[in-house]
PDB file of C-alpha atoms in Angstrom:
ATOM      1  CA  MET X   1      20.156  14.745-136.867  1.00 38.00           C
ATOM      2  CA  SER X   2      19.906  17.697-134.488  1.00 44.00           C
ATOM      3  CA  ASN X   3      19.228  17.282-130.775  1.00 48.00           C
ATOM      4  CA  ASN X   4      16.020  19.331-130.919  1.00 65.00           C
ATOM      5  CA  GLU X   5      14.130  16.948-133.220  1.00 88.00           C
ATOM      6  CA  LEU X   6      10.937  15.576-131.755  1.00 93.00           C
ATOM      7  CA  LEU X   7      10.801  12.345-133.750  1.00 94.00           C
ATOM      8  CA  LYS X   8      13.340   9.798-134.871  1.00 95.00           C
ATOM      9  CA  ILE X   9      12.299   8.412-138.260  1.00 94.00           C
ATOM     10  CA  GLU X  10      13.680   5.075-139.461  1.00 94.00           C
ATOM     11  CA  PRO X  11      14.463   4.506-142.240  1.00 92.00           C
ATOM     12  CA  MET X  12      14.926   7.998-143.713  1.00 89.00           C
ATOM     13  CA  TYR X  13      14.130   6.711-147.222  1.00 87.00           C
ATOM     14  CA  LEU X  14      11.355   4.738-148.875  1.00 87.00           C
ATOM     15  CA  GLN X  15      12.141   1.925-151.275  1.00 86.00           C
ATOM     16  CA  PHE X  16       9.405  -0.125-152.902  1.00 82.00           C
ATOM     17  CA  PRO X  17      10.079  -3.428-154.640  1.00 80.00           C
ATOM     18  CA  PHE X  18       8.287  -2.902-157.949  1.00 77.00           C
ATOM     19  CA  GLU X  19       5.755  -5.283-159.492  1.00 80.00           C
ATOM     20  CA  LEU X  20       3.458  -4.203-162.285  1.00 84.00           C
ATOM     21  CA  LYS X  21      -0.248  -4.014-161.330  1.00 89.00           C
ATOM     22  CA  LYS X  22       0.428  -4.792-157.669  1.00 92.00           C
ATOM     23  CA  GLN X  23       0.284  -2.581-154.570  1.00 93.00           C
ATOM     24  CA  MET X  24       3.559  -2.424-152.647  1.00 91.00           C
ATOM     25  CA  SER X  25       4.096  -1.260-149.079  1.00 93.00           C
ATOM     26  CA  CYS X  26       6.921  -0.279-146.807  1.00 93.00           C
ATOM     27  CA  SER X  27       6.873   0.945-143.244  1.00 94.00           C
ATOM     28  CA  LEU X  28       8.516   3.675-141.229  1.00 95.00           C
ATOM     29  CA  ASN X  29       8.990   3.766-137.492  1.00 96.00           C
ATOM     30  CA  SER X  30       8.424   7.164-135.924  1.00 96.00           C
ATOM     31  CA  THR X  31       9.762   7.341-132.358  1.00 97.00           C
ATOM     32  CA  ASN X  32       8.882  10.183-130.004  1.00 97.00           C
ATOM     33  CA  LYS X  33      12.204  11.255-128.472  1.00 96.00           C
ATOM     34  CA  THR X  34      10.616  13.590-125.946  1.00 95.00           C
ATOM     35  CA  ALA X  35       8.845  13.416-122.588  1.00 95.00           C
ATOM     36  CA  ASN X  36       5.807  15.088-124.215  1.00 92.00           C
ATOM     37  CA  ASN X  37       2.958  13.993-126.469  1.00 92.00           C
ATOM     38  CA  VAL X  38       3.817  14.680-130.117  1.00 92.00           C
ATOM     39  CA  ALA X  39       1.193  15.204-132.822  1.00 90.00           C
ATOM     40  CA  PHE X  40       2.242  14.347-136.385  1.00 91.00           C
ATOM     41  CA  LYS X  41       0.966  14.603-139.942  1.00 90.00           C
ATOM     42  CA  VAL X  42       2.370  12.970-143.094  1.00 92.00           C
ATOM     43  CA  LYS X  43       2.187  14.789-146.437  1.00 90.00           C
ATOM     44  CA  THR X  44       3.193  13.592-149.897  1.00 91.00           C
ATOM     45  CA  THR X  45       3.748  15.316-153.223  1.00 90.00           C
ATOM     46  CA  ASN X  46       1.685  12.601-154.935  1.00 89.00           C
ATOM     47  CA  PRO X  47      -1.322  11.583-152.793  1.00 92.00           C
ATOM     48  CA  LYS X  48      -3.003   9.773-155.708  1.00 91.00           C
ATOM     49  CA  ASN X  49      -0.139   7.247-155.933  1.00 90.00           C
ATOM     50  CA  TYR X  50       0.400   6.647-152.213  1.00 93.00           C
ATOM     51  CA  CYS X  51      -1.759   5.755-149.241  1.00 95.00           C
ATOM     52  CA  VAL X  52      -0.301   6.576-145.804  1.00 95.00           C
ATOM     53  CA  ARG X  53      -1.767   5.024-142.635  1.00 96.00           C
ATOM     54  CA  PRO X  54      -1.932   6.544-140.163  1.00 95.00           C
ATOM     55  CA  ASN X  55      -1.408   9.864-141.944  1.00 93.00           C
ATOM     56  CA  TYR X  56      -1.811  11.828-138.701  1.00 91.00           C
ATOM     57  CA  GLY X  57      -1.917  11.028-135.023  1.00 92.00           C
ATOM     58  CA  LEU X  58      -0.480  11.358-131.553  1.00 93.00           C
ATOM     59  CA  ILE X  59       2.631   9.572-130.304  1.00 95.00           C
ATOM     60  CA  LEU X  60       2.976   9.219-126.553  1.00 94.00           C
ATOM     61  CA  PRO X  61       6.297  10.075-124.824  1.00 96.00           C
ATOM     62  CA  LYS X  62       9.150   7.681-125.682  1.00 97.00           C
ATOM     63  CA  SER X  63       6.775   5.574-127.820  1.00 97.00           C
ATOM     64  CA  THR X  64       6.942   4.423-131.436  1.00 98.00           C
ATOM     65  CA  CYS X  65       4.307   4.528-134.155  1.00 97.00           C
ATOM     66  CA  GLU X  66       4.571   2.409-137.294  1.00 98.00           C
ATOM     67  CA  ILE X  67       3.535   4.290-140.441  1.00 97.00           C
ATOM     68  CA  LEU X  68       2.639   2.176-143.473  1.00 97.00           C
ATOM     69  CA  VAL X  69       3.134   3.739-146.908  1.00 95.00           C
ATOM     70  CA  THR X  70       1.458   1.892-149.776  1.00 95.00           C
ATOM     71  CA  MET X  71       2.242   2.618-153.416  1.00 91.00           C
ATOM     72  CA  GLN X  72      -0.875   2.049-155.508  1.00 91.00           C
ATOM     73  CA  ALA X  73      -0.729  -0.554-158.279  1.00 90.00           C
ATOM     74  CA  GLN X  74       1.048   0.883-161.325  1.00 82.00           C
ATOM     75  CA  LYS X  75      -0.193   0.147-164.843  1.00 82.00           C
ATOM     76  CA  GLU X  76       3.183   0.851-166.433  1.00 79.00           C
ATOM     77  CA  VAL X  77       6.821   0.903-165.364  1.00 75.00           C
ATOM     78  CA  LEU X  78       7.777   4.201-163.737  1.00 66.00           C
ATOM     79  CA  ASN X  79      10.984   5.819-164.864  1.00 66.00           C
ATOM     80  CA  SER X  80      13.526   6.730-162.153  1.00 59.00           C
ATOM     81  CA  ASP X  81      13.065  10.498-162.730  1.00 56.00           C
ATOM     82  CA  MET X  82       9.380  10.235-161.938  1.00 54.00           C
ATOM     83  CA  GLN X  83      10.000   8.324-158.700  1.00 56.00           C
ATOM     84  CA  SER X  84      12.818  10.539-157.438  1.00 62.00           C
ATOM     85  CA  ASN X  85      10.586  13.640-157.631  1.00 78.00           C
ATOM     86  CA  GLU X  86       8.086  12.213-155.168  1.00 83.00           C
ATOM     87  CA  LYS X  87       8.605  13.203-151.543  1.00 87.00           C
ATOM     88  CA  PHE X  88       7.027  12.684-148.146  1.00 90.00           C
ATOM     89  CA  MET X  89       7.102  15.106-145.239  1.00 90.00           C
ATOM     90  CA  ILE X  90       6.403  14.211-141.631  1.00 91.00           C
ATOM     91  CA  GLN X  91       5.450  17.295-139.644  1.00 87.00           C
ATOM     92  CA  SER X  92       5.471  17.031-135.875  1.00 88.00           C
ATOM     93  CA  VAL X  93       4.788  19.307-132.944  1.00 87.00           C
ATOM     94  CA  ILE X  94       4.593  18.999-129.159  1.00 88.00           C
ATOM     95  CA  ALA X  95       0.955  18.602-128.129  1.00 86.00           C
ATOM     96  CA  SER X  96      -0.655  19.526-124.847  1.00 82.00           C
ATOM     97  CA  PRO X  97      -0.635  16.718-122.262  1.00 84.00           C
ATOM     98  CA  ALA X  98      -4.437  17.093-122.137  1.00 82.00           C
ATOM     99  CA  VAL X  99      -4.808  16.139-125.843  1.00 80.00           C
ATOM    100  CA  THR X 100      -5.863  12.538-126.428  1.00 80.00           C
ATOM    101  CA  ALA X 101      -5.348  10.437-129.560  1.00 81.00           C
ATOM    102  CA  LYS X 102      -9.107  10.584-130.307  1.00 80.00           C
ATOM    103  CA  GLU X 103      -8.951  14.380-130.349  1.00 77.00           C
ATOM    104  CA  VAL X 104      -6.187  14.503-132.943  1.00 79.00           C
ATOM    105  CA  THR X 105      -7.582  15.011-136.442  1.00 75.00           C
ATOM    106  CA  ARG X 106      -6.125  16.532-139.589  1.00 66.00           C
ATOM    107  CA  GLU X 107      -7.711  19.828-138.583  1.00 66.00           C
ATOM    108  CA  THR X 108      -6.396  19.858-134.999  1.00 66.00           C
ATOM    109  CA  VAL X 109      -2.885  18.969-136.182  1.00 61.00           C
ATOM    110  CA  LEU X 110      -3.010  21.997-138.483  1.00 53.00           C
ATOM    111  CA  ILE X 111      -4.155  24.228-135.621  1.00 55.00           C
ATOM    112  CA  ILE X 112      -1.422  22.908-133.315  1.00 52.00           C
ATOM    113  CA  HIS X 113       1.150  23.571-136.069  1.00 48.00           C
ATOM    114  CA  ILE X 114       0.062  27.190-136.350  1.00 45.00           C
ATOM    115  CA  ILE X 115       0.236  27.751-132.597  1.00 45.00           C
ATOM    116  CA  ASP X 116       3.455  25.908-131.801  1.00 50.00           C
ATOM    117  CA  LEU X 117       6.912  25.272-133.192  1.00 50.00           C
ATOM    118  CA  MET X 118       7.010  22.547-135.817  1.00 57.00           C
ATOM    119  CA  ASP X 119       9.626  19.946-136.726  1.00 68.00           C
ATOM    120  CA  ASN X 120       9.804  18.617-140.318  1.00 72.00           C
ATOM    121  CA  HIS X 121      11.385  15.473-141.764  1.00 72.00           C
ATOM    122  CA  THR X 122      11.554  15.020-145.523  1.00 71.00           C
ATOM    123  CA  LEU X 123      11.800  11.502-146.937  1.00 69.00           C
ATOM    124  CA  VAL X 124      12.642  10.673-150.527  1.00 64.00           C
ATOM    125  CA  LEU X 125      12.065   7.640-152.704  1.00 66.00           C
ATOM    126  CA  VAL X 126      15.141   5.621-153.587  1.00 65.00           C
ATOM    127  CA  PRO X 127      14.979   3.997-157.038  1.00 56.00           C
TER     128      PRO X 127
END
């Protein structure tokens, strides 16, 4: 982990206990390591299979946000190749001190990303 990262993500992997026809969840803690507000957005390679809440937002300085990732109920057993190809990316960027959590939307996070430097974390599924 480099010193210039905005967020500390724990754990750096997602592992879901598997049960057929049942939703499964796991959580990530995203800690703002800076003295600034940090806007974030979570992306996945398979949005139909996973629900992420919150999937964007604002983390205050030195604060932590819990992100819940829910795997939708599966109708059949997934093979390990299929799971290992699915990834999640948490994009983060320093936000203006004037920005409030209510003002952060998917659209404003995209605009902030274009204007400012962005930090990315990629998470993988562990079979």
